[in-house]
Structures are given as structure tokens and as C-alpha cells.
Tab-separated table of C-alpha atoms in Angstrom:
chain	number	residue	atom	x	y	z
A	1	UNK	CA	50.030	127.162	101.172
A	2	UNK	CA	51.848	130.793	100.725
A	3	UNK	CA	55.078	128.938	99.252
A	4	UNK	CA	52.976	126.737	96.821
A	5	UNK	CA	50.897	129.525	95.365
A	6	UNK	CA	54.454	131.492	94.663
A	7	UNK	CA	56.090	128.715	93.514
A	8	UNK	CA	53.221	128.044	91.230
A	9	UNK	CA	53.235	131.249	89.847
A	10	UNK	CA	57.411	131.716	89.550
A	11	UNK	CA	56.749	127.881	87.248
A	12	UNK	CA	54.225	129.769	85.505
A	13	UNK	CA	55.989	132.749	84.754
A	14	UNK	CA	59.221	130.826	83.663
A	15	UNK	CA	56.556	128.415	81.036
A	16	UNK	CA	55.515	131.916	79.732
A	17	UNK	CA	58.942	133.289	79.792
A	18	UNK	CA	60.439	130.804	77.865
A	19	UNK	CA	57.591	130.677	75.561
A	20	UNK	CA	58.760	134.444	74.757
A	21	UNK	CA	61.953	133.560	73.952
A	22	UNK	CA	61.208	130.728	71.784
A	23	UNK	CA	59.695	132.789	69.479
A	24	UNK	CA	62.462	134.794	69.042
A	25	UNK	CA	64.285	133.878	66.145
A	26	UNK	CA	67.973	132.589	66.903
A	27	UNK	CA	71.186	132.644	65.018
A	28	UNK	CA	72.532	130.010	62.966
A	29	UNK	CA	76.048	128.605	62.768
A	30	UNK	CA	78.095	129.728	59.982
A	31	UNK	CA	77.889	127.114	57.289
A	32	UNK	CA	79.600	127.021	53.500
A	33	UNK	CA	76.847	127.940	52.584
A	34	UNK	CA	76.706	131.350	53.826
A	35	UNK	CA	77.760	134.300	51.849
A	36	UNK	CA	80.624	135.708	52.836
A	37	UNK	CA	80.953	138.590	50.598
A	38	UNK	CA	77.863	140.948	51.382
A	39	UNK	CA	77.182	142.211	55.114
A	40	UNK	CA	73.948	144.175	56.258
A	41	UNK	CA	73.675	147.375	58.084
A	42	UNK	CA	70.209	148.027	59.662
A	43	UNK	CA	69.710	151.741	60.818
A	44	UNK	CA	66.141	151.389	61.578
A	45	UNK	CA	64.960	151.906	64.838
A	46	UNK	CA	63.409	148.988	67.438
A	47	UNK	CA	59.907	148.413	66.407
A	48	UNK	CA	60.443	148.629	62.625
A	49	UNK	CA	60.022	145.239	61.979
A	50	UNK	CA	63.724	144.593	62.737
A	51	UNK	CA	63.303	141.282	64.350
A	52	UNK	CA	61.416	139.760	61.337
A	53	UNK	CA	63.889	141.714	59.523
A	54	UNK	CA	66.473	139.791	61.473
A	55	UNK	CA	64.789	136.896	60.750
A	56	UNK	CA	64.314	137.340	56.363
A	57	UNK	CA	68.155	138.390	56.724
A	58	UNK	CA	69.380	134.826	58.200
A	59	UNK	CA	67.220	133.123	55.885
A	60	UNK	CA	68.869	135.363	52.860
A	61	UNK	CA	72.507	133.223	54.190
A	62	UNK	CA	73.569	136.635	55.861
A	63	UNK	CA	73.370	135.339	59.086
A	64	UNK	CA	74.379	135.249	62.221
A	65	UNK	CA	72.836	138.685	62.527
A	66	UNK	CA	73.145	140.878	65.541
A	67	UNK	CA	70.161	142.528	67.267
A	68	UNK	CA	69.189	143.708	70.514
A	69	UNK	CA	68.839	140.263	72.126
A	70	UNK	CA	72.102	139.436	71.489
A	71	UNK	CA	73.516	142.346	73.317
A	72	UNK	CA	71.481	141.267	76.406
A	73	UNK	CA	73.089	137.770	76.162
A	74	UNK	CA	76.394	139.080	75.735
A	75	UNK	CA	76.785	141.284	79.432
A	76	UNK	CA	80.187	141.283	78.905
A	77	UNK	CA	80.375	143.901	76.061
A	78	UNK	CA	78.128	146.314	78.431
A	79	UNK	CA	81.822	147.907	79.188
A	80	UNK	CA	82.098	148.355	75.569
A	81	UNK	CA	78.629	149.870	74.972
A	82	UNK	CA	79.425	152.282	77.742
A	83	UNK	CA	82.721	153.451	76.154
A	84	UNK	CA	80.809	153.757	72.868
A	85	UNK	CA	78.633	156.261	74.871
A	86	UNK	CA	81.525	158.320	76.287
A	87	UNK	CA	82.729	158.618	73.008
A	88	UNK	CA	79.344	159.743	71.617
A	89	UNK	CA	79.584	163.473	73.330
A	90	UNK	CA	75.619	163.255	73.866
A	91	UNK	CA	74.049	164.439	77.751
A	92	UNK	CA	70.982	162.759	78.998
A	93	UNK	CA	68.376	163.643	77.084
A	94	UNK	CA	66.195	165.790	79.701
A	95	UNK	CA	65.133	168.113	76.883
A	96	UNK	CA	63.127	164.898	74.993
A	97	UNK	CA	64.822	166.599	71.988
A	98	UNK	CA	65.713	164.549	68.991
A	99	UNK	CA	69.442	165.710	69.831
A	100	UNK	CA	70.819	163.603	67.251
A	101	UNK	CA	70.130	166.424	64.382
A	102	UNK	CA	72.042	168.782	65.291
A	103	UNK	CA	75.128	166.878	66.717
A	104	UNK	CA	77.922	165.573	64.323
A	105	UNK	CA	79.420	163.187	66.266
A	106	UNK	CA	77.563	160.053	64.995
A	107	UNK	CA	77.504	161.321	61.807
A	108	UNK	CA	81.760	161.037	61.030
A	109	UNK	CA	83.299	157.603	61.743
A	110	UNK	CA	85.255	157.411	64.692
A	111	UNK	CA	88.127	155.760	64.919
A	112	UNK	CA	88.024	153.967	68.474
A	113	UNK	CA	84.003	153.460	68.270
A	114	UNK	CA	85.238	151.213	64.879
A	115	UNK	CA	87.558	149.370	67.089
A	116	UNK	CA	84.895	148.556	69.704
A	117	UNK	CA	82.331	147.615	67.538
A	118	UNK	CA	84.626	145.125	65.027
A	119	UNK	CA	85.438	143.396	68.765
A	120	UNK	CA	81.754	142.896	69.516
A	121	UNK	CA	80.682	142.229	66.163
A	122	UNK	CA	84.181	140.726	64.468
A	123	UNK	CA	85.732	139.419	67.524
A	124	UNK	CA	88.592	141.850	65.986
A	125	UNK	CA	91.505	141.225	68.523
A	126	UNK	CA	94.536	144.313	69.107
A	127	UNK	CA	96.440	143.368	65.853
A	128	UNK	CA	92.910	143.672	63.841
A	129	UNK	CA	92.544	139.946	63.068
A	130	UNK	CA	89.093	138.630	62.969
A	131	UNK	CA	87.567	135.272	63.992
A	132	UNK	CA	87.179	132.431	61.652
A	133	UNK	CA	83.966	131.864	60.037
A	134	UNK	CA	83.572	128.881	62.046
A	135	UNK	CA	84.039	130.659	65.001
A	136	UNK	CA	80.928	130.755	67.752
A	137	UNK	CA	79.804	133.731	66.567
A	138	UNK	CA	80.425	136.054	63.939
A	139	UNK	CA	77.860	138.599	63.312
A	140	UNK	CA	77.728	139.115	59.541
A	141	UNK	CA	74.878	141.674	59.623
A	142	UNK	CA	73.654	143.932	62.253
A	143	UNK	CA	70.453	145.492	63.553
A	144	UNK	CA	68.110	147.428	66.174
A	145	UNK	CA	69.333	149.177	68.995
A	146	UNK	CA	72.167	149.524	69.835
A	147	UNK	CA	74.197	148.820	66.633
A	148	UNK	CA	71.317	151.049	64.522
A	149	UNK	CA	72.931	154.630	66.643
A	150	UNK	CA	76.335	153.465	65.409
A	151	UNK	CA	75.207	152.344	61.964
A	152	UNK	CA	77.746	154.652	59.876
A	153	UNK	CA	80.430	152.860	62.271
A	154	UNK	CA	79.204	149.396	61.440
A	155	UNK	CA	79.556	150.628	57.763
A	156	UNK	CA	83.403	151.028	58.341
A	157	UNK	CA	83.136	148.006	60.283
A	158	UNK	CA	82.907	145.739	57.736
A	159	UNK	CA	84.815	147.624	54.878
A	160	UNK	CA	87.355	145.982	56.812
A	161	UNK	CA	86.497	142.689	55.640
A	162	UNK	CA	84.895	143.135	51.994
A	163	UNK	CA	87.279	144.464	48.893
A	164	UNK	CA	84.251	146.276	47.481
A	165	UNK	CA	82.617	148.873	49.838
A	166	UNK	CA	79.375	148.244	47.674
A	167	UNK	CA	79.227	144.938	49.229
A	168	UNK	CA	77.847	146.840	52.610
A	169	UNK	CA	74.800	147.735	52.319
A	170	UNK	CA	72.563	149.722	55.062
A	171	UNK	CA	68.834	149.316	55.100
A	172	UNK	CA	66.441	151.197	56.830
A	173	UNK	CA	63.645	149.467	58.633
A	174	UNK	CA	60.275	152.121	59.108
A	175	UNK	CA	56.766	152.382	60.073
A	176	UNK	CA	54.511	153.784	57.124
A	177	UNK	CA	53.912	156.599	59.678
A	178	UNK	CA	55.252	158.123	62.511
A	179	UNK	CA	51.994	157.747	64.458
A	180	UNK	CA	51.919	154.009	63.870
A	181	UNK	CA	56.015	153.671	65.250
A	182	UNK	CA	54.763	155.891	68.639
A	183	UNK	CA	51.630	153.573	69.113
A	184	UNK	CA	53.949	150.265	68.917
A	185	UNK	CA	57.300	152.122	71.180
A	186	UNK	CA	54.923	153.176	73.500
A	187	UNK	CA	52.896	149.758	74.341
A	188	UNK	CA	56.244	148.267	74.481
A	189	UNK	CA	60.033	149.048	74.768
A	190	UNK	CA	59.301	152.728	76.183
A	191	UNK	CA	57.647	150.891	79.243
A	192	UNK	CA	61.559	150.265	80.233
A	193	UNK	CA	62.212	153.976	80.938
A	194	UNK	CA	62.316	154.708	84.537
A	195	UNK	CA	60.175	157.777	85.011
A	196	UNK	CA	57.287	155.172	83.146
A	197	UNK	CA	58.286	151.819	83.876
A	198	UNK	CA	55.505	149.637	86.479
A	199	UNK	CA	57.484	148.883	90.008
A	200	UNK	CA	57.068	145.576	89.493
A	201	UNK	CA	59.523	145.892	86.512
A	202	UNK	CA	62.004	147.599	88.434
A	203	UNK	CA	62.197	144.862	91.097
A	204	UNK	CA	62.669	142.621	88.788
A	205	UNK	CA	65.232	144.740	87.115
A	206	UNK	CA	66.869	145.395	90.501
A	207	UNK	CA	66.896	141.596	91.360
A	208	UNK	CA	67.459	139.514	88.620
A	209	UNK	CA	70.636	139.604	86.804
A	210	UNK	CA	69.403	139.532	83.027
A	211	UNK	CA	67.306	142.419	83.163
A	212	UNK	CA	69.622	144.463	85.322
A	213	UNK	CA	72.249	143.619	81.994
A	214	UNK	CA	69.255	145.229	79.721
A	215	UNK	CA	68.704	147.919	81.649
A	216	UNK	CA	72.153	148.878	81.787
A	217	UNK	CA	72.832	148.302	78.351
A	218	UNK	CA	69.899	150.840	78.046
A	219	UNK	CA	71.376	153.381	79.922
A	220	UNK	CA	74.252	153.611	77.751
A	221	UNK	CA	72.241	153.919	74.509
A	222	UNK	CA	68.437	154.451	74.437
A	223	UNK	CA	68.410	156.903	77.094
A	224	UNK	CA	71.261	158.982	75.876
A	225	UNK	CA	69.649	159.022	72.378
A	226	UNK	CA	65.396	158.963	73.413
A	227	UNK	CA	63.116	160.980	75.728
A	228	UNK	CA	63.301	159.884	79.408
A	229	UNK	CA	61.177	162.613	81.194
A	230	UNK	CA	58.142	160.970	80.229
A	231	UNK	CA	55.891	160.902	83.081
A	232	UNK	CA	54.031	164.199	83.138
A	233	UNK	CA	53.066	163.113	79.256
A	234	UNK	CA	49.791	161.876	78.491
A	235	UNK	CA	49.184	159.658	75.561
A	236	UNK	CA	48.364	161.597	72.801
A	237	UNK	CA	51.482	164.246	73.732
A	238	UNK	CA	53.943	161.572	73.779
A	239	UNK	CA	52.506	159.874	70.655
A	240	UNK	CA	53.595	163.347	68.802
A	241	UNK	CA	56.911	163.543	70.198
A	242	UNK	CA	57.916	159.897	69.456
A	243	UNK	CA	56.221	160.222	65.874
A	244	UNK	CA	59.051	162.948	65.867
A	245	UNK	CA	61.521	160.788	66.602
A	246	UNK	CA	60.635	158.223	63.812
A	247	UNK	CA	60.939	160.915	61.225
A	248	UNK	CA	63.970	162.747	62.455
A	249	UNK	CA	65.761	159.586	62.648
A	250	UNK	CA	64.551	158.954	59.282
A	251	UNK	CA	66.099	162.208	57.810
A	252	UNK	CA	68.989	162.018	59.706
A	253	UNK	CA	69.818	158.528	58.383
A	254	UNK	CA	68.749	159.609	54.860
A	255	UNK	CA	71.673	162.659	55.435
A	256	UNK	CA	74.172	160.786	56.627
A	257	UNK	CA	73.892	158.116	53.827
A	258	UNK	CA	73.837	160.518	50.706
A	259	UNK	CA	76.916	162.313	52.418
A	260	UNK	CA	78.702	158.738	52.534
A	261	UNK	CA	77.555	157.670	49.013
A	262	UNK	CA	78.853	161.448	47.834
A	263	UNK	CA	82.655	160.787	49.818
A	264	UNK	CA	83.397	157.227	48.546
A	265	UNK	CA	81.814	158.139	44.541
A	266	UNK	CA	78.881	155.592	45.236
A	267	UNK	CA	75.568	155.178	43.758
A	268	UNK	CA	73.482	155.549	46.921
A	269	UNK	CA	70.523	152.952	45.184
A	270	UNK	CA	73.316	150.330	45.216
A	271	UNK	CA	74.099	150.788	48.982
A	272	UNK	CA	71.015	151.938	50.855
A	273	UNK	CA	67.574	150.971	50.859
A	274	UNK	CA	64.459	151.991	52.404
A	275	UNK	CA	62.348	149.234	53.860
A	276	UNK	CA	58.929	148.330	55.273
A	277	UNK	CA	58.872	144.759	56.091
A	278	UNK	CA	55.105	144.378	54.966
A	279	UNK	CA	56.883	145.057	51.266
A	280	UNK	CA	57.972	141.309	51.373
A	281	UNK	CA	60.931	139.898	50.171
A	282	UNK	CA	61.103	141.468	46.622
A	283	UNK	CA	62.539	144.754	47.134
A	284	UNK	CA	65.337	143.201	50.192
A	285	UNK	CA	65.998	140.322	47.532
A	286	UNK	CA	66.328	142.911	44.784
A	287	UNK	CA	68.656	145.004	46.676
A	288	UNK	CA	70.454	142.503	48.104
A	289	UNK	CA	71.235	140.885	44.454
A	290	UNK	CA	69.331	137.202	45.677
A	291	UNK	CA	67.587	135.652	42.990
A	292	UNK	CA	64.921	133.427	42.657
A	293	UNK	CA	64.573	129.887	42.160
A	294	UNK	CA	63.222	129.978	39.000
A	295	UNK	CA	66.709	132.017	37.719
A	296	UNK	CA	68.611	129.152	39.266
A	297	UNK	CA	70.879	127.842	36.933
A	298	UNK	CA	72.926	124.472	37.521
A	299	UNK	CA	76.090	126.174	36.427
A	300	UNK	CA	75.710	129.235	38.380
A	301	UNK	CA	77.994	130.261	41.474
A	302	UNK	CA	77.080	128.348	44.660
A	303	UNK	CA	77.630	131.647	46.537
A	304	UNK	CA	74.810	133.510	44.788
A	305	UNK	CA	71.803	134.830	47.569
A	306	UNK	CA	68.688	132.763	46.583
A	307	UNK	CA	65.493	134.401	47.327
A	308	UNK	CA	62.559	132.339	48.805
A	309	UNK	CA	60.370	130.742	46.318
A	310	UNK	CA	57.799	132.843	44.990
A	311	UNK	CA	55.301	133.595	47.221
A	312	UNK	CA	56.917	132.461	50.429
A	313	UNK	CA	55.231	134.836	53.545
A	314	UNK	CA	58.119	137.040	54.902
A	315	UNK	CA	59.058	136.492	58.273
A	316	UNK	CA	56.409	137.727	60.920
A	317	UNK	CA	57.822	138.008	64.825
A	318	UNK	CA	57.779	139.513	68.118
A	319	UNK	CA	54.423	140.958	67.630
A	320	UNK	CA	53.527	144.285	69.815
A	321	UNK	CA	50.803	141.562	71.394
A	322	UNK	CA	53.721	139.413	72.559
A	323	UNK	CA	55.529	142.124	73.595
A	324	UNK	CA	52.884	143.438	75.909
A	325	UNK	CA	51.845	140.407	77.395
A	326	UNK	CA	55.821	140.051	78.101
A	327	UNK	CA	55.917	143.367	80.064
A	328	UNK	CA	52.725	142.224	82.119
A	329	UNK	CA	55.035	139.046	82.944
A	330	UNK	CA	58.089	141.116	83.676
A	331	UNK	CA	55.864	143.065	86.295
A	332	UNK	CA	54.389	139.860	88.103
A	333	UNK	CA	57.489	138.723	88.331
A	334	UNK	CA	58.980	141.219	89.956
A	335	UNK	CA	56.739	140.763	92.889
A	336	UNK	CA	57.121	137.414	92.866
A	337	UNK	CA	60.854	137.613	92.643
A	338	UNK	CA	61.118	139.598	95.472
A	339	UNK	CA	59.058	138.541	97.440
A	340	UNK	CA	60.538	134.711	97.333
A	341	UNK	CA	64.140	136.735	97.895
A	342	UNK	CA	62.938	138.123	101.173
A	343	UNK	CA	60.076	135.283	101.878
A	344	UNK	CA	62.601	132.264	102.033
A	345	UNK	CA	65.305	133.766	104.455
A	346	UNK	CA	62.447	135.208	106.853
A	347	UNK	CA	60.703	131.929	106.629
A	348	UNK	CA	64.206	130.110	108.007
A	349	UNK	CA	64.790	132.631	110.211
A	350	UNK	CA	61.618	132.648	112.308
A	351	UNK	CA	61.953	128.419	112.272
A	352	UNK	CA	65.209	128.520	113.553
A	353	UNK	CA	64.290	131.399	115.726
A	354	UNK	CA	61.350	128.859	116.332
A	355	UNK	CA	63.388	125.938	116.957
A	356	UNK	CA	65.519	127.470	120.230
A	357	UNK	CA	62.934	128.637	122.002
A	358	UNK	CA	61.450	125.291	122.221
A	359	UNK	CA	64.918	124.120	122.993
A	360	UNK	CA	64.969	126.320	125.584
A	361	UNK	CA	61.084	125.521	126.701
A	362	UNK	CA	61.508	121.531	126.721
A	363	UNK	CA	65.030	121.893	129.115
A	364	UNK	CA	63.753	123.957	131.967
A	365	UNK	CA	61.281	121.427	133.297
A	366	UNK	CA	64.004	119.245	133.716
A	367	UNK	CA	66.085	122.179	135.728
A	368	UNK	CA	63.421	122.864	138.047
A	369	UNK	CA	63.425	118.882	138.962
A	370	UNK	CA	67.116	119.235	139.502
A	371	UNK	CA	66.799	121.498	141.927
A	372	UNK	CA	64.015	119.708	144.080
């Protein structure tokens, strides 16, 4: 009865699991149709809108995109992300300061951290060639963590494969307030700190080989970069720091992006934009030089963005409702999990155990006749 009721539940979690990541929205394959010639930076942090953002960006032809999912399918750049953080001169971030602010080191390009990222993002290989458009993937755009820390990287990145550095162009994804961004990080991707995180999640972490790849991708990112000492914070306490967070990052991306549009003599409106993805598409399609189909001419280059047709809804995924009800799976399952992990060997054990001692029971009868 025990192993039906957990089997039950593990089929049930896996239905709701998969569910999940169904409605995550997935790369497509480079096609001719893709533009080759423009590549998107997002700097905006997780919880921005940056999955729909992902989304409106494949649609756009600047696809396959990379985002936070794809670093969790791809565990064997976690190497990579962790030399990225050695070479980001950061400490844990005990203090729950914004330490980014005050520390240059993300700010200038770096040399190696280019290299790293054009391998995970380019498939660059030692002599700087790149893979083939056809190639499994390609990620002509970028966005949430991790690739948003290294965003002025990811701008070098792909100057390596445009002849116009205009043709890179960095958006930044925010909430309207700070407030609103610390409501949504909180009831969702802060839950994978460890000083908050449920137990449940941690077994599950501990046990099953996806999440452990998360969690350590994590480690070299997020919680060099966020506030880990969370769990003497009540709600309204850590809703002011993160709201701090969301602005600081904001300035500190606006900084770094008028001192890179001041070094290379570029008009800053022609390479960065600010974006809330309840704007729609006009102001991405704008900046992005799409047009609409009503400006579609016969004659006119095959390579030229098209924007959805008027009044298209703009991509709307991975909810904070979703998210939630994901973490409250992630937790059950960690019981589960662990429990079938240590349920299944102590179940064969004691019927093996079982199994010889009525061996031994059924063969001493006969002894005892043997001796008469």
C-alpha cells in the first residue's frame, strides 16, 4: 500500500513537472530565415519578464536565445560559470550589500571571461572559430541570470561576429517598481537560497542530479552577486533590501552603458533600451528596427525583422503563480525522492534478510529427524 501511494505521488509529481516545463518556451533551430546580423543583450535581472522576453525575442527571428534554463540543461559549462566567478574578484555576499556598485570588475571587459562566454554562447573553439548557423545550438541573443552579470562581456561577445557594433544591442528588462521585483524574487527564485530554502527542496537538491546542476550553477553566480543571509529577515525587511537591488542594478547597468556608448562614439538610443514587457512589442520592434506588416514591401530585403501584426498580445510566461506552485512540487518531491532512495533498498534488505531466516527455520526440522 506504502509503495503505491509513493509511486502515485512520484507519477504525479513528474505529470506536474513536465507540465512546468512545457510551458517554458523552447528554442528554435536556426533557419534562413533568421537574422543573422543583429544579436540581443538582456541585462535585466530574473523576474523582469525575461522569459516572455525570451519568448517576443525568438519570435522577432533572433533566436535561439539563451536564458537561465538553458544553463541548467547544459551542466557541462558549470566549470565555465565557476571560472567566470573566480575571475569576477567578488566574496560571498554576507554583507546583503549590492556589492556590484562599487566594484569595477564587471564593469571593464575581460579578456578570458570573453573567451568563456563566446564558448558557451558561440561554441568559439581555441583558434576563435564559431559554429555554423546550422549548428545545434547557437545562441544569437542572451538573457537572465547568469549571462545578465556578464552582460558588458556578452556585448564584446558578439562584436566578434557583427561588422557594426550598433548591431548589438542590450536591453534592460524591469519591474515598474522595486517593490513589485522584491514581491515576485521573493515568492519565487529567492526560495533557492539556503539559509531560506524548505528541506524538502534541499533533498531534492541533494538527490537528484538536475537540481544539484542549478544549485551549483547558483553558487557561482546568484549568491556571489545577491543577499544570502536571509533568514533572520522578515518580509517587509527583505522586500526593502531586494527593492534595492532592482534599482542599484538598474543604475549600475544605466552607468556602465553610457560609459560604453561614450568609448566606442555611439548614440546610446541606438544601442540600449529600457524595457517593461507590459509595453508590448512597439518599443522592442522599434528598437530593434522590425517593421510591421503593413510596411512590408514585396521588393524589400528578406532579412528585414518583421514585427507581429498589429495588435498581436506579447508573449506572457512563467507566471509567479507557476512558479510557486513549482517550488511547492520541488518540496514534495524531495520527500518523496528520498524517501523511495532509502525505502526501496530497506524494503529488499529486510526480504532478503526475511528470506534466510525462513531458510534457516524450514531446514532444522529436518536436522533434528536426522539425528533421531
Amino acid at each position: 500500500m506504502a509503495t503505491l501511494m509513493i509511486s502515485s505521488s512520484l507519477l504525479l509529481f513528474v505529470a506536474i513537472l513536465a507540465a512546468f516545463f512545457a510551458s517554458i518556451p523552447t528554442n528554435v533551430a536556426a533557419s534562413a530565415s533568421t537574422i543573422q546580423a543583429k544579436h540581443v543583450v538582456g541585462a535585466g535581472l530574473g523576474r523582469t519578464g525575461t522569459m516572455s522576453f525570451k519568448e517576443s525575442i525568438v519570435q522577432l527571428g533572433l533566436g535561439p536565445a539563451f536564458h537561465m534554463e538553458d544553463a541548467f540543461k547544459h551542466p557541462e559549462f558549470i566549470p565555465l560559470w565557476q571560472e567566470l566567478e573566480s575571475l569576477s574578484p567578488l566574496e560571498l555576499n554576507d554583507s546583503n550589500e549590492p556589492i556590484w556598485w562599487n566594484n569595477e570588475s564587471l564593469m571593464t571587459p575581460n579578456k578570458r571571461r570573453v573567451e568563456i562566454l563566446s564558448e558557451i554562447l558561440l561554441g568559439a573553439n581555441n583558434n576563435g572559430e564559431f559554429r555554423s548557423v546550422d549548428s545545434a545550438f547557437l545562441a544569437r541573443s542572451s538573457m537572465d541570470f547568469p549571462t545578465c552579470i556578464y552582460f558588458r562581456d556578452i556585448i564584446e561577445v558578439y562584436k566578434q561576429v557583427v561588422t557594426d557594433p550598433r548591431e548589438v544591442k542590450v536591453v534592460l528588462t524591469t519591474r515598474s517598481t522595486g517593490n513589485k521585483w522584491a514581491g515576485s524574487v521573493r515568492d519565487s527564485i529567492l526560495n533557492w537560497i539556503p539559509s531560506i530554502r524548505q528541506f524538502g527542496m534541499t533533498l531534492t537538491i541533494y538527490t537528484f542530479p538536475l537540481f544539484w546542476n542549478a544549485d551549483e550553477l547558483a553558487g557561482s553566480t546568484f549568491n556571489r552577486l545577491f543577499p544570502v543571509n536571509l533568514q533572520d529577515y522578515n518580509d517587509k525587511k527583505m522586500e526593502l533590501l531586494l527593492s534595492q537591488y532592482h534599482d542599484n542594478w538598474n543604475s549600475y547597468v544605466r552607468t556602465t552603458m553610457q560609459s560604453y556608448a561614450n568609448e566606442n562614439n555611439l548614440d546610446l538610443d541606438e544601442v540600449f533600451l529600457e524595457f517593461q514587457v507590459q509595453e508590448g512589442w512597439e518599443p522592442l520592434c522599434n528598437f530593434l528596427g522590425a517593421v510591421g506588416n503593413k510596411d512590408k514591401d514585396d521588393n524589400s530585403n528578406n532579412n528585414q525583422l518583421r514585427c507581429p501584426e498589429a495588435g498581436a498580445p506579447y508573449p506572457h510566461v512563467n507566471d509567479k503563480k507557476k512558479y510557486k506552485s513549482f517550488l511547492v512540487c520541488i518540496n514534495i518531491f524531495g520527500y518523496l525522492w528520498t524517501l523511495i532512495l532509502f525505502y526501496i533498498p530497506l524494503k529488499c534488505t529486510m526480504l532478503i534478510a526475511g528470506g534466510r531466516r525462513s531458510s534457516v527455520g524450514d531446514t532444522a526440522p529436518t536436522e533434528k529427524l536426522k539425528e533421531t
